[in-house]
Short mmCIF file of C-alpha atoms in Angstrom, two decimals:
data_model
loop_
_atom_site.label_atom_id
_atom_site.label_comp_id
_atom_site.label_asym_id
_atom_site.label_seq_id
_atom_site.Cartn_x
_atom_site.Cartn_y
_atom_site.Cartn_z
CA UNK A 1 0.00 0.00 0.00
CA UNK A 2 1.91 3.30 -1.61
CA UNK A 3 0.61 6.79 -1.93
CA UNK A 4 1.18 8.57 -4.91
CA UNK A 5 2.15 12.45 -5.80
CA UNK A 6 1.79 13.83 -9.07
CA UNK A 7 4.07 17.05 -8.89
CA UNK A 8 3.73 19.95 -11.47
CA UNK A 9 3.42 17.34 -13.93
CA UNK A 10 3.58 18.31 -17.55
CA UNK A 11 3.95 16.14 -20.85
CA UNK A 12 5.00 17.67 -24.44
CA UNK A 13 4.85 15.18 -27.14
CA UNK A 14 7.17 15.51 -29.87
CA UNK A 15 5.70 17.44 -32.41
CA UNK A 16 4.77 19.74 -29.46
CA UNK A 17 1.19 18.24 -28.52
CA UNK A 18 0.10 18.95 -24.86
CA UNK A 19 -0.46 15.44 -22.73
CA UNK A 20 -0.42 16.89 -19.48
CA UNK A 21 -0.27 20.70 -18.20
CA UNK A 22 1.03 21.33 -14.78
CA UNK A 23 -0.81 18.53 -12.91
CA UNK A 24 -0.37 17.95 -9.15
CA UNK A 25 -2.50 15.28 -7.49
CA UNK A 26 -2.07 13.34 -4.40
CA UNK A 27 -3.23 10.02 -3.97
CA UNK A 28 -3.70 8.31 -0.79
CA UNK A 29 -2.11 4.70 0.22
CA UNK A 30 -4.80 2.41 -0.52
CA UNK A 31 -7.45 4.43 -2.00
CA UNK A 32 -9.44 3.92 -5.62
CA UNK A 33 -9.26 7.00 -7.70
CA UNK A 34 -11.11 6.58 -11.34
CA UNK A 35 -9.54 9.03 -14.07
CA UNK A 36 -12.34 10.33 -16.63
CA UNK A 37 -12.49 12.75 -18.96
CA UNK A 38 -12.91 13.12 -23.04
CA UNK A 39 -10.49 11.75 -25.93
CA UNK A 40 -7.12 12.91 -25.49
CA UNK A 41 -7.86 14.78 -22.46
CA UNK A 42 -4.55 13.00 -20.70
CA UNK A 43 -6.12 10.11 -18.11
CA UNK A 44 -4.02 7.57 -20.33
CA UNK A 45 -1.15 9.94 -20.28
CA UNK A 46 -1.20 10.27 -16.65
CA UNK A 47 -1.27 6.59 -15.59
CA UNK A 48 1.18 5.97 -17.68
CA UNK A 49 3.59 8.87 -16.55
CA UNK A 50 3.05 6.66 -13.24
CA UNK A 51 3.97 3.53 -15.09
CA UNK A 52 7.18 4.51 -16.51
CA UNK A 53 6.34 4.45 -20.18
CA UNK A 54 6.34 8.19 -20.35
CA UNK A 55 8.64 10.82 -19.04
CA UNK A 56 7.37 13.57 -17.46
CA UNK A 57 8.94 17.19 -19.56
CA UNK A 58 9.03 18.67 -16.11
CA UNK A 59 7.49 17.82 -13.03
CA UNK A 60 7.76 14.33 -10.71
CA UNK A 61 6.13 11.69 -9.70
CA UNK A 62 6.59 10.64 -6.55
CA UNK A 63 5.34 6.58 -4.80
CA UNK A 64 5.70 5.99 -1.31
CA UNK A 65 8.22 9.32 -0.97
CA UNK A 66 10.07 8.40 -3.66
CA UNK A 67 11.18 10.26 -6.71
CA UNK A 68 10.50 7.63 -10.12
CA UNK A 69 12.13 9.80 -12.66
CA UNK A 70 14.39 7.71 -14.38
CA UNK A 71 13.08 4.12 -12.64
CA UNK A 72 12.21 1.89 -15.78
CA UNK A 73 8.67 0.30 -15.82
CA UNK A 74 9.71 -2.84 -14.64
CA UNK A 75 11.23 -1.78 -11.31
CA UNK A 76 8.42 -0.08 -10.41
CA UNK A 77 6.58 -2.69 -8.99
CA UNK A 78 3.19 -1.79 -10.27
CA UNK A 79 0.43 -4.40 -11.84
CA UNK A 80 -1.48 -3.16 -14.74
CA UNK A 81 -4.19 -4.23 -16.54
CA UNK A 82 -5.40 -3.51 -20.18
CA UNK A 83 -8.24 -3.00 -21.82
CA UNK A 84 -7.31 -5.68 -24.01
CA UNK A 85 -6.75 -9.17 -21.69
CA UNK A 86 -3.14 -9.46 -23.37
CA UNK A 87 -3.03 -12.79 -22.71
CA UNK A 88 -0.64 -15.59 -24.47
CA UNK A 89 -2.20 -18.21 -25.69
CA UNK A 90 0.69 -20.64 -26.22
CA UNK A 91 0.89 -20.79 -22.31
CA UNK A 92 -1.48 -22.19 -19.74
CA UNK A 93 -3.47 -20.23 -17.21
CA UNK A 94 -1.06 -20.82 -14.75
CA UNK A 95 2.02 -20.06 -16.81
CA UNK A 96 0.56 -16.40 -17.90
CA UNK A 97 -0.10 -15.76 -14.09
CA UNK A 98 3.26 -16.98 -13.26
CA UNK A 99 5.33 -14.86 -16.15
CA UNK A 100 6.31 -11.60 -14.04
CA UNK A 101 6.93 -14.62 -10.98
CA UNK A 102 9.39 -16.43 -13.80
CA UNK A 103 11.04 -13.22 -14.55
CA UNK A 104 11.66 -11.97 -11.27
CA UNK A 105 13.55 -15.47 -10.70
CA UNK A 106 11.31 -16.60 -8.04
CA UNK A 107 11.79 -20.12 -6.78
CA UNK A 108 9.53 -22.75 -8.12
CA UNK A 109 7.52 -23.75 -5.13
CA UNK A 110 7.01 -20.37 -4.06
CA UNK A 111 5.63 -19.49 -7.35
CA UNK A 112 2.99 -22.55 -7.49
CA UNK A 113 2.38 -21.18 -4.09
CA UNK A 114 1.80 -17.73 -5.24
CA UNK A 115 -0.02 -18.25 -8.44
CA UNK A 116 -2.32 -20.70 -7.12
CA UNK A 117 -3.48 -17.88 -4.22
CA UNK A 118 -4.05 -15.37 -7.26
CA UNK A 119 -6.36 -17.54 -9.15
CA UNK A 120 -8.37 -18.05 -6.06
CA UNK A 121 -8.63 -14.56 -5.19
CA UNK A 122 -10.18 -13.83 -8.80
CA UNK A 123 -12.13 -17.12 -8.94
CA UNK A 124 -9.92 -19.32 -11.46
CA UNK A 125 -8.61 -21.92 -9.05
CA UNK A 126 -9.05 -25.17 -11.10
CA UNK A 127 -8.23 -23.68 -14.35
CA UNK A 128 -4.64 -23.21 -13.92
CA UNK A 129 -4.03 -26.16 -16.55
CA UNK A 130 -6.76 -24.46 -19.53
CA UNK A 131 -5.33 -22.35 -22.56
CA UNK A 132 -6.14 -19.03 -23.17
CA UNK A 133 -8.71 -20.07 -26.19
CA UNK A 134 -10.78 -22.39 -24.21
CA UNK A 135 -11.93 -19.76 -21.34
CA UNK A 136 -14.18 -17.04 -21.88
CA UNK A 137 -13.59 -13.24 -22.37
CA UNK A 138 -14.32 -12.43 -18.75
CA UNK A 139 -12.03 -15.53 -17.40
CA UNK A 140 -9.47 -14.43 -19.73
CA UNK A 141 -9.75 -10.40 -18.52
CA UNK A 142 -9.41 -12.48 -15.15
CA UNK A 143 -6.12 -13.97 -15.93
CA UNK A 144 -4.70 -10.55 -16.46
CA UNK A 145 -5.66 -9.53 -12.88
CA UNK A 146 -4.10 -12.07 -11.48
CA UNK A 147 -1.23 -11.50 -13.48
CA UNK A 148 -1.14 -8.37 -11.92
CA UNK A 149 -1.46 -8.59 -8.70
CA UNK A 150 0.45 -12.36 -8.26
CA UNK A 151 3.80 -9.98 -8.09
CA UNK A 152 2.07 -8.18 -5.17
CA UNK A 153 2.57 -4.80 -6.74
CA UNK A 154 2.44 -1.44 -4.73
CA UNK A 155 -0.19 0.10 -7.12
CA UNK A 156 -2.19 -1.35 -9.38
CA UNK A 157 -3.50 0.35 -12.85
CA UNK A 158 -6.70 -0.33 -14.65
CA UNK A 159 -6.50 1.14 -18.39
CA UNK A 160 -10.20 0.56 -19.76
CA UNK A 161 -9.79 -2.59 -17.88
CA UNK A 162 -13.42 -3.94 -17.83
CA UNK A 163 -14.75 -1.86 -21.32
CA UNK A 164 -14.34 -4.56 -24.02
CA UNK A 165 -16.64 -6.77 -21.42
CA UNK A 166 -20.29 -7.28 -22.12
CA UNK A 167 -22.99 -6.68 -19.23
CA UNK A 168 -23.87 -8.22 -16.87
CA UNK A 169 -20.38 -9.73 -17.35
CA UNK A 170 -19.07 -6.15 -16.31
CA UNK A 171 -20.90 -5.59 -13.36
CA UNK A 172 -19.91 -8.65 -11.86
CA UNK A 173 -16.49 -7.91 -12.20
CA UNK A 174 -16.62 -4.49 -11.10
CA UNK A 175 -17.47 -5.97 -8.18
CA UNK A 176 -14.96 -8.12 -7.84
CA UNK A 177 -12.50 -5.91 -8.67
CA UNK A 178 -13.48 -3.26 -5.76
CA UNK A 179 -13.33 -5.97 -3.48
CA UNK A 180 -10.14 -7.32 -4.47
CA UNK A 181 -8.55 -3.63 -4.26
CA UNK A 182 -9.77 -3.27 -0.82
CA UNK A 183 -8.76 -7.09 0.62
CA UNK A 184 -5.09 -6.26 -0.60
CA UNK A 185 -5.09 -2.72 0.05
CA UNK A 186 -4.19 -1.77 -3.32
CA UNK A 187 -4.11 2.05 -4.44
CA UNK A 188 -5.34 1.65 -7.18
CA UNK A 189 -5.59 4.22 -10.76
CA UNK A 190 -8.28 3.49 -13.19
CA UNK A 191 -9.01 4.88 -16.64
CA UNK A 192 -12.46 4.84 -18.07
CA UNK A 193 -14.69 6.86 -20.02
CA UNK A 194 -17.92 4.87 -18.11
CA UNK A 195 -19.03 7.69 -16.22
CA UNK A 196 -21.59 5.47 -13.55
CA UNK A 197 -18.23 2.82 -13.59
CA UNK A 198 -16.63 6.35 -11.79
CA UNK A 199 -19.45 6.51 -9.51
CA UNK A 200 -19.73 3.36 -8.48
CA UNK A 201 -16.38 2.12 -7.95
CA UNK A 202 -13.84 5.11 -7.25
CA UNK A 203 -13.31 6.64 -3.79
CA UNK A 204 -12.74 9.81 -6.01
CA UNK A 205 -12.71 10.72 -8.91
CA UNK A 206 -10.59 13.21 -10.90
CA UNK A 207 -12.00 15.26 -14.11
CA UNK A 208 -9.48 15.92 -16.78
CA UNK A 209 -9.78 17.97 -20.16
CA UNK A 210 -6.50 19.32 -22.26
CA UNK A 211 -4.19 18.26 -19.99
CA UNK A 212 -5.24 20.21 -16.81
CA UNK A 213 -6.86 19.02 -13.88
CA UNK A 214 -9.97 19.92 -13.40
CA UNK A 215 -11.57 18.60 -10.65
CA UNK A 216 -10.81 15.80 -8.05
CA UNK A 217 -14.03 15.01 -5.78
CA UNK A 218 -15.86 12.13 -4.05
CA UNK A 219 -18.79 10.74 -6.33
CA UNK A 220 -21.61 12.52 -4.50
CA UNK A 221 -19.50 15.69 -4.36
CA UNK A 222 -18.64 15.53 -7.81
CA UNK A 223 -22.59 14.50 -9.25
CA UNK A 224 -23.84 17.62 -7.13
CA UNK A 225 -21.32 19.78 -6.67
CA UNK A 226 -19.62 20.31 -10.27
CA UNK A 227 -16.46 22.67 -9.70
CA UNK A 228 -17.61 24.41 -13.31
CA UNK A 229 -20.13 24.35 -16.08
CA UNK A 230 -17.93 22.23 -17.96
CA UNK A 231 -17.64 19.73 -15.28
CA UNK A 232 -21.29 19.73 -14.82
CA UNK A 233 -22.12 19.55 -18.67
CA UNK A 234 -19.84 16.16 -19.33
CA UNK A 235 -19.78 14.48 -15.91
CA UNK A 236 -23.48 15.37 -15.39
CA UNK A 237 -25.37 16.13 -18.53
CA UNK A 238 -25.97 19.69 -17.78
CA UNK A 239 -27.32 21.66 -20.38
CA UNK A 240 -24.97 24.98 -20.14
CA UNK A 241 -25.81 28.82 -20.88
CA UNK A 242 -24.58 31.82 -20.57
CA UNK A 243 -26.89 34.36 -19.41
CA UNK A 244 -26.66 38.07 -18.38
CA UNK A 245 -27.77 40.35 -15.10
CA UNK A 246 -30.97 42.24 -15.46
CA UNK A 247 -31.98 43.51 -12.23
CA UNK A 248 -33.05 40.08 -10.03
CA UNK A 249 -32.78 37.81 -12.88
CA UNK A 250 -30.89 36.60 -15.41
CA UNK A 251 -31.93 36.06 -18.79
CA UNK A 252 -30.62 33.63 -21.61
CA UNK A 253 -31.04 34.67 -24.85
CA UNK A 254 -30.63 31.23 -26.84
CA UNK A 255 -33.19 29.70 -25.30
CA UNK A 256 -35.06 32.54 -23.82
CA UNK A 257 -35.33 31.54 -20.87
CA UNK A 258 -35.61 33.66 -17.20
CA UNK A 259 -33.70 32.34 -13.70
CA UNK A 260 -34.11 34.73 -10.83
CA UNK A 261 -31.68 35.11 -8.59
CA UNK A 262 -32.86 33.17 -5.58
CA UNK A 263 -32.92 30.03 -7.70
CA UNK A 264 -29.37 30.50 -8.00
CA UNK A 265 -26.75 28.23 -6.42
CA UNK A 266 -23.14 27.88 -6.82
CA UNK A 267 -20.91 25.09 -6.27
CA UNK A 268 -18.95 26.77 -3.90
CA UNK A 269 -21.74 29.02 -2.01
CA UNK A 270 -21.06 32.63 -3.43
CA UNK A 271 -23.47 34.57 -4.39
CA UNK A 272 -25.11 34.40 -7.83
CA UNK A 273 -24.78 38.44 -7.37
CA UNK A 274 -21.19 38.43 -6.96
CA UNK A 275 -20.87 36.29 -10.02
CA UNK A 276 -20.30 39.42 -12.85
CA UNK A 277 -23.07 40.35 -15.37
CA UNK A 278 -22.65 37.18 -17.70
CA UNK A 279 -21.96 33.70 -15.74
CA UNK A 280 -22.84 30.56 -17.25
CA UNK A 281 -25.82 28.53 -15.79
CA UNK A 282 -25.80 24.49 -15.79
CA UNK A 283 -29.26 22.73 -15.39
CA UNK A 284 -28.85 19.82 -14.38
CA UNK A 285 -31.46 16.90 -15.17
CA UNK A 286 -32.44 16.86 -11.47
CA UNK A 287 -33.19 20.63 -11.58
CA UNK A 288 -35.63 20.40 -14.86
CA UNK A 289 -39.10 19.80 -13.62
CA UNK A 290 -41.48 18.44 -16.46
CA UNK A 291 -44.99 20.21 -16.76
CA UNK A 292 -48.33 20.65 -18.26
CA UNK A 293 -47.73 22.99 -21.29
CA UNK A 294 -50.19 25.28 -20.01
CA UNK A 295 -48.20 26.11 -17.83
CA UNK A 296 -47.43 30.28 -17.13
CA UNK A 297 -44.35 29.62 -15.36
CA UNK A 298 -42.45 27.06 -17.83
CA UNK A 299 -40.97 26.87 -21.11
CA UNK A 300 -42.66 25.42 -23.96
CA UNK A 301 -40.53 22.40 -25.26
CA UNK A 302 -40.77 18.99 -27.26
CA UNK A 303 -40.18 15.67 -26.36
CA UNK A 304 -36.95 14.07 -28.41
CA UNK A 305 -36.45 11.03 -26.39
CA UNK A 306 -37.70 9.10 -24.02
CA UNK A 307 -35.81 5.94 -22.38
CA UNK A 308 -37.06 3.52 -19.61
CA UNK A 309 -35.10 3.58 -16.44
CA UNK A 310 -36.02 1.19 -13.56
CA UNK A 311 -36.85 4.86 -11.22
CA UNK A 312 -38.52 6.36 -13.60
CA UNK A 313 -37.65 7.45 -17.68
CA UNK A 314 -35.28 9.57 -19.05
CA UNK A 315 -36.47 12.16 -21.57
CA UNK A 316 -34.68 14.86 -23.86
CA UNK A 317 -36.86 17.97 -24.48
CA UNK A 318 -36.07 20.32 -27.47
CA UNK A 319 -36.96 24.26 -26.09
CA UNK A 320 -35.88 26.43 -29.05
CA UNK A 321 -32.99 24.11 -30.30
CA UNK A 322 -31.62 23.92 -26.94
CA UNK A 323 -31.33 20.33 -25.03
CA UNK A 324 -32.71 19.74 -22.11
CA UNK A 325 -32.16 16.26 -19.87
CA UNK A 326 -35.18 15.07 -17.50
CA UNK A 327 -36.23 12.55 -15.49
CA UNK A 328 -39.84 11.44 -15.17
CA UNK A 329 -41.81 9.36 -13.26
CA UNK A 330 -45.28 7.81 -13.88
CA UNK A 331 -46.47 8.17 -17.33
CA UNK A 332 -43.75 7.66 -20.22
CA UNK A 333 -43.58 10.83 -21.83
CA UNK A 334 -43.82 10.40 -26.28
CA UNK A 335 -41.75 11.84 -28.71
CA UNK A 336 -43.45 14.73 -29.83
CA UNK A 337 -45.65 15.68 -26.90
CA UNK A 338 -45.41 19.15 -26.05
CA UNK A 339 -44.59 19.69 -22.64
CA UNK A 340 -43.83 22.57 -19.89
CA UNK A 341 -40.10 22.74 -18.87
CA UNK A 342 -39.40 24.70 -15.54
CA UNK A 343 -35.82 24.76 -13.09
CA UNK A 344 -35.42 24.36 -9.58
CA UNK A 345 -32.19 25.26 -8.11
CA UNK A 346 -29.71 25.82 -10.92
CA UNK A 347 -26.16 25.81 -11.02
CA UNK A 348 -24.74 29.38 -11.67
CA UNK A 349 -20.77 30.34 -12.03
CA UNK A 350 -18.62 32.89 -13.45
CA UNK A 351 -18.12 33.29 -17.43
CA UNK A 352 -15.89 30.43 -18.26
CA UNK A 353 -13.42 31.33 -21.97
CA UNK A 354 -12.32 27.37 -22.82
CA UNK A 355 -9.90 25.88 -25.39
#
């Protein structure tokens, strides 16, 4: 169990392409942080500046106190895990988990020893003698766990680990996987773009987009307490607008749409007054309220989608080419139905300029 410090960690590609701008994060000994974020907005970069197969341009990253600048992959001691299960299949079971075991020139006994306790932990015992092409995709993404952790590594690192798995396949080895992470105390990195995977397995989370940092929270912090409008827009589905001061209220032009000021809140408890005369505003699903059309109060919109959900549906509503995101209970709203949109408690922060 190691923590981990990302210094002022920066990564320039040759070619000059940004990985990473000037990140610092600390993670604590044992804990399960999930790294999410767009394409190429530098979670992959970032585990593997902790891996060893890239070199920070400036900044260091630091395990257990100590510096890893120069430390090949290898001697790192870390287990890793693709997305892929980059498995071989000339070798049995038992001789993939053993590889890093047969490398390290660990005795024979103690390796039996040591494989056979990995293949129990992720629910393989019996199948040390089966090749690769005669388990399943799951056993096989099982094999490289145990790969990984049978050299009882410091960290272990998740790259899309579980996202070429089919549900409920998945779930069940999410599952797993938490568990596994917490019975050996394993901090533990993982990349995904599975936003509920975040939620449901990390301790936090951190939010990355060109490079930078941009926010590191628990789940429930993070689902209601967005640090921006961008954070609140991907991580969230908040649909974002910029609106401007008039008296009490703000007003969005595109749609037009009124928030008064006391249905204002911010993420960090200023208030919406001290925000300047244009902020952005991020409605989040759980602050749209669908209503009777008729409705004085509430937008006119139209229904786009409309999705079961085991609490309730999920609906899309079109208000003058702007996107809202709903949930609804009781009566499954229909594509086309005109409908009443009104907010309750909206998100409100300063004017945000973005790459």
């Amino acid at each position: 169990m190691e923590d981990i410090r990302f210094e002022n960690v920066s990564v320039v590609f040759p070619g000059g392409t940004q990985g990473l701008s000037d990140v610092t994060l600390d993670v604590a000994a044992g804990e399960f942080l999930a790294l999410v974020g767009p394409s190429g907005s530098g979670k992959t970069t970032l585990l593997r500046s902790l891996a060893g197969f890239v070199e920070p341009t400036t900044g260091n990253v630091y395990v257990g106190g100590r510096d890893m600048t120069g430390i090949p992959p290898e001697d790192r001691h870390m287990g890793m895990v693709f997305q892929q299960h980059a498995v071989w299949p000339h070798m049995t079971v038992a001789e993939n988990v053993a590889y890093p075991l047969t490398r390290a020139g660990v005795d024979k006994h103690e390796r039996a020893r040591r494989v056979g306790e990995a293949l129990a932990l992720v629910g393989l015992d019996g199948l040390q003698d089966r090749k690769p092409d005669a388990l399943s995709g799951g056993q096989r993404q099982r094999v490289s766990l145990a790969r990984a952790v049978v050299g009882e590594p410091r960290v272990l690192l998740l790259d899309e680990a579980l996202s070429a798995l089919d549900e409920p396949l998945r779930d069940v080895l999410r599952r797993e996987l938490v568990a596994l992470t917490r019975t050996r105390g394993l901090t533990t990195l993982h990349v995904t773009h599975d936003r509920q995977e975040a939620l449901a397995m990390a301790d936090r989370i951190a939010v990355l987009d060109h490079g930078e940092l941009q926010q590191v929270a628990s789940p429930d912090e993070l689902y209601s307490s967005p640090a921006s409008a961008w954070v609140a827009q991907f991580f969230s589905d908040a649909t974002v607008l910029t609106a401007r001061r008039d008296g009490f209220e703000y007003v969005s032009a595109d749609p037009s749409m009124t928030f008064h000021r006391s249905n204002l809140v911010t993420a960090d408890g200023t208030a919406a007054r001290d925000l300047g005369e244009e902020i952005d505003i991020a409605v989040l699903p759980s602050a749209v309220r669908i209503v009777d059309a008729s409705d004085p109060s509430a937008a006119r919109g139209t229904v786009e989608s409309s999705l079961f959900e085991l609490d309730g549906h999920s609906v899309t509503v079109d208000v003058d080419g702007t996107t809202f995101r709903a949930k609804v209970r009781g009566r499954r709203p229909r594509i086309g139905d005109t409908v009443g949109v009104r907010t309750e408690r909206v998100l409100a922060y300063p004017k945000e300029s973005r790459p």
